mmCIF file of C-alpha atoms and ligand atoms in Angstrom:
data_model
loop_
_atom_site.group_PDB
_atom_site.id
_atom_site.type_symbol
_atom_site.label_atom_id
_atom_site.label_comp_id
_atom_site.label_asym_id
_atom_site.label_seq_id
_atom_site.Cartn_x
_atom_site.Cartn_y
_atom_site.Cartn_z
ATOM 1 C CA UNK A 1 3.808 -24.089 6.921
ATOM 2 C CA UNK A 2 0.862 -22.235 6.272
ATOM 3 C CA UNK A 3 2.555 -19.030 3.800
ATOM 4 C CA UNK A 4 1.309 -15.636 4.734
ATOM 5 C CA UNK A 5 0.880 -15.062 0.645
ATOM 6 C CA UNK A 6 0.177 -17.395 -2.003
ATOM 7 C CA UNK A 7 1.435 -16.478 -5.603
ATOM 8 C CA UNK A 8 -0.927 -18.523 -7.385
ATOM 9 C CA UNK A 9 -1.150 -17.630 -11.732
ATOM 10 C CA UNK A 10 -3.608 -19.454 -13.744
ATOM 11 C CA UNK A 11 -4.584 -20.462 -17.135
ATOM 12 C CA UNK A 12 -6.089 -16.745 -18.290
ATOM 13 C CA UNK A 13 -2.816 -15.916 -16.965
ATOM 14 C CA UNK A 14 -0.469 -17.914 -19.124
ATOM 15 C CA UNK A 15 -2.562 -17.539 -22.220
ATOM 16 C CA UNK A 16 -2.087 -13.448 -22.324
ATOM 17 C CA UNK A 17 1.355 -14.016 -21.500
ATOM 18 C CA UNK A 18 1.933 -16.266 -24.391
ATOM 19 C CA UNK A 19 -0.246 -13.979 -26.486
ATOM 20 C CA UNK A 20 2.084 -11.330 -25.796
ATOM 21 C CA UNK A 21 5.137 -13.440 -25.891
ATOM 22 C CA UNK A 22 3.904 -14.834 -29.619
ATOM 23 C CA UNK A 23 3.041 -10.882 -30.809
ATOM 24 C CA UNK A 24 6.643 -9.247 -30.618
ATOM 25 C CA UNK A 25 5.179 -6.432 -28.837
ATOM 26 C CA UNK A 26 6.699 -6.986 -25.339
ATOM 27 C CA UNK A 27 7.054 -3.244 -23.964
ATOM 28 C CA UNK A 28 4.834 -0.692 -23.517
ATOM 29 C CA UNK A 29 1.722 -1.119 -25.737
ATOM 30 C CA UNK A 30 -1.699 -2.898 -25.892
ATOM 31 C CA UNK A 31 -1.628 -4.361 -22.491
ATOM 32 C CA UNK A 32 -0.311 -0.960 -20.812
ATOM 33 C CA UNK A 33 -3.312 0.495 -22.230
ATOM 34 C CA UNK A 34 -5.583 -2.420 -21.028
ATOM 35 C CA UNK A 35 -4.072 -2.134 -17.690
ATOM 36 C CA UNK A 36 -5.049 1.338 -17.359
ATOM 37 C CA UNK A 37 -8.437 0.672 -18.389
ATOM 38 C CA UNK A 38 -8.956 -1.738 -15.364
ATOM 39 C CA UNK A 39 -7.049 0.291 -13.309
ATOM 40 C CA UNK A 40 -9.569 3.766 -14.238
ATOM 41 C CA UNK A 41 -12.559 0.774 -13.418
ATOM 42 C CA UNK A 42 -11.477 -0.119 -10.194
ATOM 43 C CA UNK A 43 -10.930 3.276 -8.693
ATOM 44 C CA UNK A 44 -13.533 5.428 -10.829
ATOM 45 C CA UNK A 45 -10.393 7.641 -11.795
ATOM 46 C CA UNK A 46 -10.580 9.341 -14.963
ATOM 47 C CA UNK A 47 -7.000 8.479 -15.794
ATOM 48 C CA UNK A 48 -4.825 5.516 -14.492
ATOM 49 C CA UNK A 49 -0.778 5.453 -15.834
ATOM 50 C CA UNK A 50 0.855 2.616 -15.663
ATOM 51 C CA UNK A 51 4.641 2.219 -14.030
ATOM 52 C CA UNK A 52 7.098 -0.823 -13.283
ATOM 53 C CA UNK A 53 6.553 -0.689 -9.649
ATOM 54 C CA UNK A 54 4.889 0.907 -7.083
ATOM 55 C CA UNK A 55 7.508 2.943 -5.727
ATOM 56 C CA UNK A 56 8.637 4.717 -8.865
ATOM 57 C CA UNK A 57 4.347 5.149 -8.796
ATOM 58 C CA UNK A 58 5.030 7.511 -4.846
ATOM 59 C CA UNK A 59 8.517 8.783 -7.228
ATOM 60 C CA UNK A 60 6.296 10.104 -10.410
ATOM 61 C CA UNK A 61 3.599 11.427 -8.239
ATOM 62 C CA UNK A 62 5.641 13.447 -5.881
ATOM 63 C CA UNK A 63 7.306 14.590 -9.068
ATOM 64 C CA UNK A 64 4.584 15.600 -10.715
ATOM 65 C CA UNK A 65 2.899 18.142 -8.331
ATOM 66 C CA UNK A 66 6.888 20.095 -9.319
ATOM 67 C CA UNK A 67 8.520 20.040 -5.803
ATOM 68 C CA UNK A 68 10.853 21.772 -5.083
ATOM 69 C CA UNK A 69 14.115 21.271 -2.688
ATOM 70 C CA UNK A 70 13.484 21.900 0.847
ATOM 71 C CA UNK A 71 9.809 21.217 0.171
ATOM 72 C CA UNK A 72 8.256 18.795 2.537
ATOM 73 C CA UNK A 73 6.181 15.648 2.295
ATOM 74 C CA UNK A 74 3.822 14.219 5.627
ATOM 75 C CA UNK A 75 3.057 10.528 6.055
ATOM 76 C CA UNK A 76 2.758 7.976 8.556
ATOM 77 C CA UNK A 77 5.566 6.936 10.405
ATOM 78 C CA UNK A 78 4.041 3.458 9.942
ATOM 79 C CA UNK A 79 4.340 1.843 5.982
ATOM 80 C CA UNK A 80 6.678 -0.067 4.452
ATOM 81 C CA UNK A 81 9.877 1.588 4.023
ATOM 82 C CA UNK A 82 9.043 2.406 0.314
ATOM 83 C CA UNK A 83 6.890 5.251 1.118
ATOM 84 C CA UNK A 84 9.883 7.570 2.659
ATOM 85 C CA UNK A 85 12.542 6.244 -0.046
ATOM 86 C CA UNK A 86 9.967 7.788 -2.850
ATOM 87 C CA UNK A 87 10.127 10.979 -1.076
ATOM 88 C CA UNK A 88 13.810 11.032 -0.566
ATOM 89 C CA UNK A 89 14.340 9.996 -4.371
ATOM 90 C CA UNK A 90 11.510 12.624 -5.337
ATOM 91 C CA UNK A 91 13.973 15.290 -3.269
ATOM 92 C CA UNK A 92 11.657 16.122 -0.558
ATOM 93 C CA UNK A 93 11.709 16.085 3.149
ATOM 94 C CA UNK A 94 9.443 14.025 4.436
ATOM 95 C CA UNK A 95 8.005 14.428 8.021
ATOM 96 C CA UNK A 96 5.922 11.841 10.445
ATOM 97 C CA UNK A 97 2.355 12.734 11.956
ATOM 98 C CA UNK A 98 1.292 9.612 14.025
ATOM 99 C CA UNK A 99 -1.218 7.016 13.327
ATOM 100 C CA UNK A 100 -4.427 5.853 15.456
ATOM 101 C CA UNK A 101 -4.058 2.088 16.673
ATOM 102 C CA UNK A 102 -7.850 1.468 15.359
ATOM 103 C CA UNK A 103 -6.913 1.062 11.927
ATOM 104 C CA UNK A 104 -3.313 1.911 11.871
ATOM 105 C CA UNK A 105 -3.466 4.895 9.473
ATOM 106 C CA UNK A 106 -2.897 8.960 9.754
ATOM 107 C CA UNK A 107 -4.562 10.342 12.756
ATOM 108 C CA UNK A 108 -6.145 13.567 11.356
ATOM 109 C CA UNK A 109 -5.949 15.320 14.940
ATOM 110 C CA UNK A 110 -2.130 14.450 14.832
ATOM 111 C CA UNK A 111 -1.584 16.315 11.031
ATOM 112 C CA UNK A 112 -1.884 19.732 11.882
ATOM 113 C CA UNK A 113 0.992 20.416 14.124
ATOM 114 C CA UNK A 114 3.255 19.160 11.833
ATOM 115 C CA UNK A 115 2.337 20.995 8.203
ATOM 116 C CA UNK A 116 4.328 23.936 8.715
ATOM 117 C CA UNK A 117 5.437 26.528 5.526
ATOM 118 C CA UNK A 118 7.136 23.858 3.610
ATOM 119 C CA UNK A 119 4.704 21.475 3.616
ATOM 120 C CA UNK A 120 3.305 20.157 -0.221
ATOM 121 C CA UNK A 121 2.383 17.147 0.279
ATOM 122 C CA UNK A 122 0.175 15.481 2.866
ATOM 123 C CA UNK A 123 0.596 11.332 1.780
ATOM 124 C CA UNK A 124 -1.388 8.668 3.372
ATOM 125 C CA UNK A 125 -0.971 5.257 3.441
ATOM 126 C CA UNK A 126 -4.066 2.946 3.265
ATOM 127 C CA UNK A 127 -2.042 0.112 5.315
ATOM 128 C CA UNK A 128 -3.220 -3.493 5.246
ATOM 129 C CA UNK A 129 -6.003 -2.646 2.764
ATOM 130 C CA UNK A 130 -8.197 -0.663 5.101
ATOM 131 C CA UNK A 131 -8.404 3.460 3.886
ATOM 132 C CA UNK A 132 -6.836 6.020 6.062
ATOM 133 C CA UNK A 133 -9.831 8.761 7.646
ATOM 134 C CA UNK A 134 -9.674 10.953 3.836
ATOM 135 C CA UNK A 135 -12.343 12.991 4.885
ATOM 136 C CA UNK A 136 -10.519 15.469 7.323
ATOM 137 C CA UNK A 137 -7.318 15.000 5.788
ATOM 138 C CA UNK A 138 -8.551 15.870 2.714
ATOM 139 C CA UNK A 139 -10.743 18.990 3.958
ATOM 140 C CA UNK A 140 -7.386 20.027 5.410
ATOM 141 C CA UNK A 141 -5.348 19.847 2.309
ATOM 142 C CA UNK A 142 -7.840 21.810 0.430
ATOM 143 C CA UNK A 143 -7.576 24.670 3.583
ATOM 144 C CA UNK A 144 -3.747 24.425 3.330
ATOM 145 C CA UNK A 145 -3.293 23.981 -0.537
ATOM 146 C CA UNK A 146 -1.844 20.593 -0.129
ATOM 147 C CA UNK A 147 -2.259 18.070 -2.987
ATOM 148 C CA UNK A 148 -2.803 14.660 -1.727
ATOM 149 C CA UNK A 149 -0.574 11.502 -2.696
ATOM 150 C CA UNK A 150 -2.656 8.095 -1.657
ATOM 151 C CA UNK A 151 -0.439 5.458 -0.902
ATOM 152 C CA UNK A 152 -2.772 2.450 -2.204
ATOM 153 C CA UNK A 153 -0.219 -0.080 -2.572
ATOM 154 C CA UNK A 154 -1.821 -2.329 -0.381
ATOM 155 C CA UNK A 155 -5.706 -1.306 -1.228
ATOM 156 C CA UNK A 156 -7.211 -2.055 -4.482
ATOM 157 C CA UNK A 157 -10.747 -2.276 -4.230
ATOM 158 C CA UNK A 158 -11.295 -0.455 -1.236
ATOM 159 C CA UNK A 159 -13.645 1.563 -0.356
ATOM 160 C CA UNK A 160 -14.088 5.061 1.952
ATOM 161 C CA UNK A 161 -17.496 6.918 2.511
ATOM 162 C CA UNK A 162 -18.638 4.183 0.100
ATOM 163 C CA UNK A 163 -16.896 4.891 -2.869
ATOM 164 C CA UNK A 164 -13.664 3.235 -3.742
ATOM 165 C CA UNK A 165 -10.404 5.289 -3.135
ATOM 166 C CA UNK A 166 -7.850 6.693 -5.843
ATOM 167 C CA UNK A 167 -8.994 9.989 -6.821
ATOM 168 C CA UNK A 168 -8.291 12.133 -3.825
ATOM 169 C CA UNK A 169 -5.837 13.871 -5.979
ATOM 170 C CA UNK A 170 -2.967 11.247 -7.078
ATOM 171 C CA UNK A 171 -3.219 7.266 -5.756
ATOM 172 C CA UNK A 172 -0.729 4.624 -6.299
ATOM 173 C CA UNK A 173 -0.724 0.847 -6.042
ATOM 174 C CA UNK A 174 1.706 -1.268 -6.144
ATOM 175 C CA UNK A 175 1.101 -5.108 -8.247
ATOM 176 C CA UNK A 176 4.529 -6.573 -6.735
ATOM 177 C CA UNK A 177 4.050 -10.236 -6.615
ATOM 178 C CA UNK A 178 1.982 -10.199 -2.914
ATOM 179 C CA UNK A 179 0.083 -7.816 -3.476
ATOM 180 C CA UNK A 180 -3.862 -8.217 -3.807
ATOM 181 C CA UNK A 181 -3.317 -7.723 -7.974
ATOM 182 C CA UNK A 182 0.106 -8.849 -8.815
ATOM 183 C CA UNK A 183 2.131 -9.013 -12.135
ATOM 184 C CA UNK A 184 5.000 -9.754 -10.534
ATOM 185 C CA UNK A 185 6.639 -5.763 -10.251
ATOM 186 C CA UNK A 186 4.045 -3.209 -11.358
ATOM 187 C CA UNK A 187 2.294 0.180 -10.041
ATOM 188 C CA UNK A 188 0.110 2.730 -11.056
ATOM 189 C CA UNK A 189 -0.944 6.249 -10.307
ATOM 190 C CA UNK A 190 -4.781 7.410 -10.679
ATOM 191 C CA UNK A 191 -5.924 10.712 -10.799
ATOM 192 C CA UNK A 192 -9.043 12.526 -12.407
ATOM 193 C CA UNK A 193 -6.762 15.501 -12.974
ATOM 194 C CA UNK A 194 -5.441 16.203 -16.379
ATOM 195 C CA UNK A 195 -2.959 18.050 -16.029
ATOM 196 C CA UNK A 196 -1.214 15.852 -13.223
ATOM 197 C CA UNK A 197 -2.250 12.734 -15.585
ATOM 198 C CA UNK A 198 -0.620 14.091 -18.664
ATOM 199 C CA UNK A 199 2.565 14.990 -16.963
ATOM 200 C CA UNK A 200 2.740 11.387 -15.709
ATOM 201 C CA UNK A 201 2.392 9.947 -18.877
ATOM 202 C CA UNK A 202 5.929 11.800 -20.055
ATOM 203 C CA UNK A 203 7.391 11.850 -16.591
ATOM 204 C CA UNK A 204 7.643 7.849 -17.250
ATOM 205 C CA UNK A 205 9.001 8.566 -20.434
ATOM 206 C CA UNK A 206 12.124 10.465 -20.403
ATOM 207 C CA UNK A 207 9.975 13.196 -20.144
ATOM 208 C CA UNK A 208 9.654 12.936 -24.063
ATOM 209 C CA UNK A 209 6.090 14.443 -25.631
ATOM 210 C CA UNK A 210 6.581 13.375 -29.550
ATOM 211 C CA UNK A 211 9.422 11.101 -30.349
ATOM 212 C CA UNK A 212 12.632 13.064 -29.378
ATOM 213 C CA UNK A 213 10.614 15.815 -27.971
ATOM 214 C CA UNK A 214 12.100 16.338 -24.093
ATOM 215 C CA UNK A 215 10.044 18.550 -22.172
ATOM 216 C CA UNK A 216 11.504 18.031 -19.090
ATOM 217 C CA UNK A 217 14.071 15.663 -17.686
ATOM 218 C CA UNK A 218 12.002 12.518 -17.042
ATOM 219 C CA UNK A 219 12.967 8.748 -16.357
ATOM 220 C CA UNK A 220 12.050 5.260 -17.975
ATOM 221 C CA UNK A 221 9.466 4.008 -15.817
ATOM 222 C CA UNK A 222 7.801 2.146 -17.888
ATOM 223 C CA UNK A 223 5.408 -1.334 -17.515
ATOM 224 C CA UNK A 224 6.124 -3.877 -19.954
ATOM 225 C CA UNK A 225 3.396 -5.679 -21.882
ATOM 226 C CA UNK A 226 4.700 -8.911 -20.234
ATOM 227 C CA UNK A 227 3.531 -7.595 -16.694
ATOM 228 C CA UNK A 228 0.602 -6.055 -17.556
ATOM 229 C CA UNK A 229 -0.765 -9.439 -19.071
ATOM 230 C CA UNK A 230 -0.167 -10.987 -15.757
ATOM 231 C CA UNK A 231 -2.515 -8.508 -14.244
ATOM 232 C CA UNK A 232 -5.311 -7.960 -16.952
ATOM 233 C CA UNK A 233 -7.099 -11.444 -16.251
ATOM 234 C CA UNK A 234 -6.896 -10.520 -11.752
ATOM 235 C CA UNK A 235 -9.510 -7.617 -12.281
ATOM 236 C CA UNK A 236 -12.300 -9.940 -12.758
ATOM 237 C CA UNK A 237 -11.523 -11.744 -9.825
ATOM 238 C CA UNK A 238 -10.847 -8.745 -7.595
ATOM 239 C CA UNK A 239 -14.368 -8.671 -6.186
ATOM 240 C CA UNK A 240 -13.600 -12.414 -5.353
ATOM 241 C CA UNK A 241 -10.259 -12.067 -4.067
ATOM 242 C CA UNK A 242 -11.972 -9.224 -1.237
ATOM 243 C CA UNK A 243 -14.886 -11.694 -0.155
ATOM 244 C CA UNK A 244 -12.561 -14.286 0.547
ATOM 245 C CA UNK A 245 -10.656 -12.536 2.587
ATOM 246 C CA UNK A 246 -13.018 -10.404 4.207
ATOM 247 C CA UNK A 247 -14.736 -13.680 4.848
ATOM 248 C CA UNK A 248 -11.294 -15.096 6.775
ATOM 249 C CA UNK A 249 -10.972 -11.893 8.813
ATOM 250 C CA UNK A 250 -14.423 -12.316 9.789
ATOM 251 C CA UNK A 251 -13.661 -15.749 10.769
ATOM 252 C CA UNK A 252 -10.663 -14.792 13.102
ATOM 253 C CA UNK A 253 -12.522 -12.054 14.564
ATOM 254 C CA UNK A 254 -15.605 -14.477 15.819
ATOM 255 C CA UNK A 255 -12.642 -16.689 17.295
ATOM 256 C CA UNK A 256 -10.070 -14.328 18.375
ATOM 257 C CA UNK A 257 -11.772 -11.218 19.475
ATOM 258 C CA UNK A 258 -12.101 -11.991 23.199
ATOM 259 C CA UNK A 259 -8.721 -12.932 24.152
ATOM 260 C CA UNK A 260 -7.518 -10.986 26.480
ATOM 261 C CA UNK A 261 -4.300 -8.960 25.431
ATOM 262 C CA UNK A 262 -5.166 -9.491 21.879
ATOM 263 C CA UNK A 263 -6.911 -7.114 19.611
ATOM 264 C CA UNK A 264 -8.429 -8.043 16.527
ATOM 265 C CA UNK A 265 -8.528 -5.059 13.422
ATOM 266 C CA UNK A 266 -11.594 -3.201 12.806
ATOM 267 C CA UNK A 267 -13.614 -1.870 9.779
ATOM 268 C CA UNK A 268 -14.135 1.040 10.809
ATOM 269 C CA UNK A 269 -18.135 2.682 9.323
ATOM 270 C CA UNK A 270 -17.976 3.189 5.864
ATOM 271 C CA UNK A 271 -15.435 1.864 4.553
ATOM 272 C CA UNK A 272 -14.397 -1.338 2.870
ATOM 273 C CA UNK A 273 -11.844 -3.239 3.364
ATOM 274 C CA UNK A 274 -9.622 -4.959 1.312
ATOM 275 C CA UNK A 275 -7.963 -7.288 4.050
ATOM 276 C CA UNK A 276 -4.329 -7.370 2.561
ATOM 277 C CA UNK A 277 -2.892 -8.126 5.757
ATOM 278 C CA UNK A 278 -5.292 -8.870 9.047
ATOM 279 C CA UNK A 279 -3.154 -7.884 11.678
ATOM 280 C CA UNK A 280 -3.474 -8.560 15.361
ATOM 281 C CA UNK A 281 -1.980 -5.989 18.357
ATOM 282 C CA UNK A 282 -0.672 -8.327 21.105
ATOM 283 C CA UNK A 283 -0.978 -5.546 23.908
ATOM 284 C CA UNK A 284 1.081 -4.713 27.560
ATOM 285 C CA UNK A 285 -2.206 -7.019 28.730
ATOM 286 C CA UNK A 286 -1.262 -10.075 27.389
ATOM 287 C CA UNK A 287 0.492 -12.742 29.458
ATOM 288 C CA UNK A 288 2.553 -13.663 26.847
ATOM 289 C CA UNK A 289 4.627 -10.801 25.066
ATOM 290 C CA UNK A 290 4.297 -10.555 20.743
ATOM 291 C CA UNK A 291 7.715 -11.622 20.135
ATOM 292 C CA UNK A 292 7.345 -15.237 22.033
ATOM 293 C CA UNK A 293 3.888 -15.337 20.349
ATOM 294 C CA UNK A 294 5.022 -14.795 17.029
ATOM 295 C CA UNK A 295 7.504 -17.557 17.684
ATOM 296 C CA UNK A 296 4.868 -20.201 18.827
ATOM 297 C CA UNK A 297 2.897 -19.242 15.307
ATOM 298 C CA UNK A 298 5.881 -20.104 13.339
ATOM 299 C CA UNK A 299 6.188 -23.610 15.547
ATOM 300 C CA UNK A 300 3.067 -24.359 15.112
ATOM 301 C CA UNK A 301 3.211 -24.051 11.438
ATOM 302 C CA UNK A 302 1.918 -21.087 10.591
ATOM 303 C CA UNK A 303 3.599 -18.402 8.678
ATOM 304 C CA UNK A 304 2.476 -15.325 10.787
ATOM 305 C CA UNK A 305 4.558 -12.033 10.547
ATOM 306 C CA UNK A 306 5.405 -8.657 11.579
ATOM 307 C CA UNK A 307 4.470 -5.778 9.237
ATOM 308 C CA UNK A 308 6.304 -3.499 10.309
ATOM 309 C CA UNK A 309 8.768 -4.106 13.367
ATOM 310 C CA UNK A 310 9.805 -0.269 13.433
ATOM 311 C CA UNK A 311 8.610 3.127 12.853
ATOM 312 C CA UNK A 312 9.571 3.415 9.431
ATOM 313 C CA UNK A 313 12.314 6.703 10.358
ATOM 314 C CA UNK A 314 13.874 4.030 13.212
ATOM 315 C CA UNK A 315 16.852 2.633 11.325
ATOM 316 C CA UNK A 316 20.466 4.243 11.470
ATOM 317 C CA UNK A 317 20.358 4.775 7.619
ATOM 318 C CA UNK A 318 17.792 7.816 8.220
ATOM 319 C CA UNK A 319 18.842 8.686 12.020
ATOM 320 C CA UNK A 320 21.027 11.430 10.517
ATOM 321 C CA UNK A 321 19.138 12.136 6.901
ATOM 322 C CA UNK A 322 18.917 15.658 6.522
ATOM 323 C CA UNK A 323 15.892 15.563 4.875
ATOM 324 C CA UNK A 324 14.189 13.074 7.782
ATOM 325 C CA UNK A 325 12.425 15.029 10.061
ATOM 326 C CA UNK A 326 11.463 13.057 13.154
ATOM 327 C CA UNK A 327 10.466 16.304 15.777
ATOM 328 C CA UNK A 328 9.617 14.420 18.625
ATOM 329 C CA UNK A 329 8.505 10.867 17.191
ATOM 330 C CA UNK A 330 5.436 9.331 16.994
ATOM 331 C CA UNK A 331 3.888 7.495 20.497
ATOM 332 C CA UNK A 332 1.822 5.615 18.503
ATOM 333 C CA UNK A 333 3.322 4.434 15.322
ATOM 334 C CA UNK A 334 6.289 3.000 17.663
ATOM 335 C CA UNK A 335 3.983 0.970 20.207
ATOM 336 C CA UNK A 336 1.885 -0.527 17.248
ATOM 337 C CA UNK A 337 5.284 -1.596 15.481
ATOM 338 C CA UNK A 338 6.142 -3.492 18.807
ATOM 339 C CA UNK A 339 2.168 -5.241 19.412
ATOM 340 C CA UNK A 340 1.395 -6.261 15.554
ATOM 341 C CA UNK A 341 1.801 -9.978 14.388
ATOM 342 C CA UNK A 342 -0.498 -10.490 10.653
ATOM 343 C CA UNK A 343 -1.759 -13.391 10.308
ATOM 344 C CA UNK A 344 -2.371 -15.360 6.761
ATOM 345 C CA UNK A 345 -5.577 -13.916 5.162
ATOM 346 C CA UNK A 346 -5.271 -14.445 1.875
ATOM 347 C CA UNK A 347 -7.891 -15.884 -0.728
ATOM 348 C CA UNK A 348 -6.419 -19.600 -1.150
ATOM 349 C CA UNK A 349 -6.441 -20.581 2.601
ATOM 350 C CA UNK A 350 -8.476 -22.987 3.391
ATOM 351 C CA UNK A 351 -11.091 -23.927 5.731
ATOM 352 C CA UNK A 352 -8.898 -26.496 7.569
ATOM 353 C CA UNK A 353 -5.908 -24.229 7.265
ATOM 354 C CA UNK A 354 -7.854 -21.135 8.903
ATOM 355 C CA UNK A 355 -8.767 -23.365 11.670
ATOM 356 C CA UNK A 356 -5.112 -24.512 12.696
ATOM 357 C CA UNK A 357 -4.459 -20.599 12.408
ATOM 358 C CA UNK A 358 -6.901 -19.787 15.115
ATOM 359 C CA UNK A 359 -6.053 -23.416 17.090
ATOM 360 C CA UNK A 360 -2.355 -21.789 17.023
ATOM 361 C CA UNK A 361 -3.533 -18.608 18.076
ATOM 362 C CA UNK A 362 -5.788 -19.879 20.860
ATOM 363 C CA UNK A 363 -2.394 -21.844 22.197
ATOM 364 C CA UNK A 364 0.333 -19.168 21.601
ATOM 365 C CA UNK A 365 -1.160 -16.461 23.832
ATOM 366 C CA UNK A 366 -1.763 -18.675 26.887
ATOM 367 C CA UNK A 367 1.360 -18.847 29.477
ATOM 368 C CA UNK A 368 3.400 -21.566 29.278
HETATM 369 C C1 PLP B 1 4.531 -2.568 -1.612
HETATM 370 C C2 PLP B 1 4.452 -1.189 -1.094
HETATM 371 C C3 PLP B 1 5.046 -0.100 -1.758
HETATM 372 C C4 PLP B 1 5.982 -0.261 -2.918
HETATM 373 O O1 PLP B 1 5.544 -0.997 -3.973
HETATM 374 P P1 PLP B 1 6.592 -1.778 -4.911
HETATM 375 O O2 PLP B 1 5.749 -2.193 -6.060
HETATM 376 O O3 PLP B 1 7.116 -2.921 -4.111
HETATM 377 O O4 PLP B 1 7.660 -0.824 -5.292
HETATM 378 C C5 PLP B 1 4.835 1.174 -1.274
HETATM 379 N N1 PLP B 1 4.105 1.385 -0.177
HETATM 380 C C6 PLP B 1 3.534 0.384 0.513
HETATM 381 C C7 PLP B 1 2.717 0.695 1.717
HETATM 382 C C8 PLP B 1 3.703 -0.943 0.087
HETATM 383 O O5 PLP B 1 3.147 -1.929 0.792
#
């Protein structure tokens, strides 16, 4: 089987770890701080704050801007399920505007009709690696007094209007073990505000200033040195880590983009992309529907999946939520969650390997 993700640590890798195994120090310390620094380097942020995942990252942010109950949060209807259970946990009610099936992000014409009087928080999700269109959403927050909440988890290193993303207001990531940068469980928020940054710091910390000096009721979100010394050594290898991939995606697109019924993702101008998933739509048009097609990958050996098969509000567990507002759904998010199959992308396939990929392809979408 060819694995969608590949988990791979090396030798820079094992030394830090063993570095900080051998120094005692295992929390919160040097490495954090290191961390932070990379983190601040990759995005341009003036301030980066380490957490233990990228969830409690979407948790502290949505905290920190002080909601309050019956305040509201907007995001795509299509993420990973992580991005609504940080708003519920955060208290907020979180609301759906729908996504555009070019790059699978917020559709800025599709935001307006649903920030109403409660609305905060707009939150977009830079899905698979590619940025969501920040320019109009942004220009809208500032005319509605929104602060902005990037959901990076899947986009370090990329790029919008040619600058990397992160400091639209707050930006997480997520360094869970498949991510792009990985230390196993990890996140991080960036932000060039002070204020915001600052309250992060003790929001991770049981809210605690000086030692045993509460401020506010906070939590204990912190990143151990341990995880952090996973990540450290990946930064130098990030630039690396996008050309191979963007080099694979280019590869499937020469060989897959004129099939008819498939539809290969775009890069859309001025952005870069940081390829974490590259993620086919298997459209009405195709003789063969997604679900046999995804089958015939996984026969043929490679480890092709669906991210995500539902809107991310289409599960019993939120049908009822109170505080999950669905209005009238979104058209778009739903049909993409039934047409996408991703297909392995990541930086240790090989050149044989992406070849039986796009062999596999080539077979699976013609009629039996
Ligand atoms: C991975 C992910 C998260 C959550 O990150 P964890 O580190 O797993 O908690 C949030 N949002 C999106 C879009 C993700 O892909």
């Amino acid at each position: 089987m060819i694995p969608i993700t590949v988990v791979q640590c090396g030798p820079e890798e094992e030394a830090l770890v063993l570095q900080v195994l051998r120094s005692g120090m295992l929390a919160q310390g040097a490495m954090v701080q290191q961390f932070e620094q990379h983190c601040c380097e990759m995005t341009g942020a003036r301030h980066a704050v380490a957490v233990n995942n990228g969830t409690t990252a979407l948790v502290a942010a949505l905290e920190a801007v002080g909601l309050q109950p019956g305040d509201e949060v907007v995001t795509s209807p299509f993420t990973f399920v992580a991005t609504l259970n940080a708003i519920l946990e955060a208290g907020a009610t979180a609301r759906f505007a729908d996504i555009r099936d070019t790059d699978f992000n917020l559709d800025p014409a599709a935001l307006p009709a649903v920030i109403g009087e409660r609305t905060r928080v707009v939150m977009p999700v830079h899905l698979y690696g590619q940025a969501a269109e920040m320019a109009p959403i942004a220009a809208l927050a500032a005319e509605r007094g929104l602060a902005i909440v990037e959901d990076a988890a899947q986009a370090h290193g990329a790029h919008y209007d040619g600058r990397p993303i992160g400091t639209y207001g707050q930006a997480t990531f997520s360094f869970y073990a498949t991510k792009n940068l990985q230390s196993g469980e990890g996140g991080v928020i960036t932000t060039d505000d002070d204020a915001l940054a600052d309250r992060l710091r003790l929001l991770r910390n049981h809210g605690m200033r000086a030692r045993y000096q509460y401020e506010f009721p906070g939590h204990n979100y912190r990143l151990t040195d341990l995880a952090a010394a996973v990540a450290i050594p990946q930064f130098g290898r990030l630039e690396a880590i996008i050309a191979a991939r963007t080099a694979n995606a280019a590869y499937y697109g020469q060989h897959l983009a004129a099939l008819p019924g498939v539809v290969t993702p775009v890069t859309l101008p001025g952005r870069r992309h940081a390829w974490h998933q590259y993620t086919l739509r298997i459209t009405a048009e195709s003789p063969v529907p997604r679900d046999t097609v995804l089958q015939r990958l996984n026969d043929a050996g490679v480890g092709a999946g669906v991210y995500y098969p539902r809107a991310v509000y289409d599960y019993e567990c939120y049908r009822q939520h109170p505080r999950v507002i669905v209005d009238g759904g979104c058209p778009v998010g739903e049909r993409v969650a039934a047409e996408v199959i991703s297909l392995p992308v990541h930086q240790h396939l090989t050149e044989a390997q992406r070849e039986q990929v796009v062999a596999a392809v080539l077979a699976a979408v013609v009629p039996a």
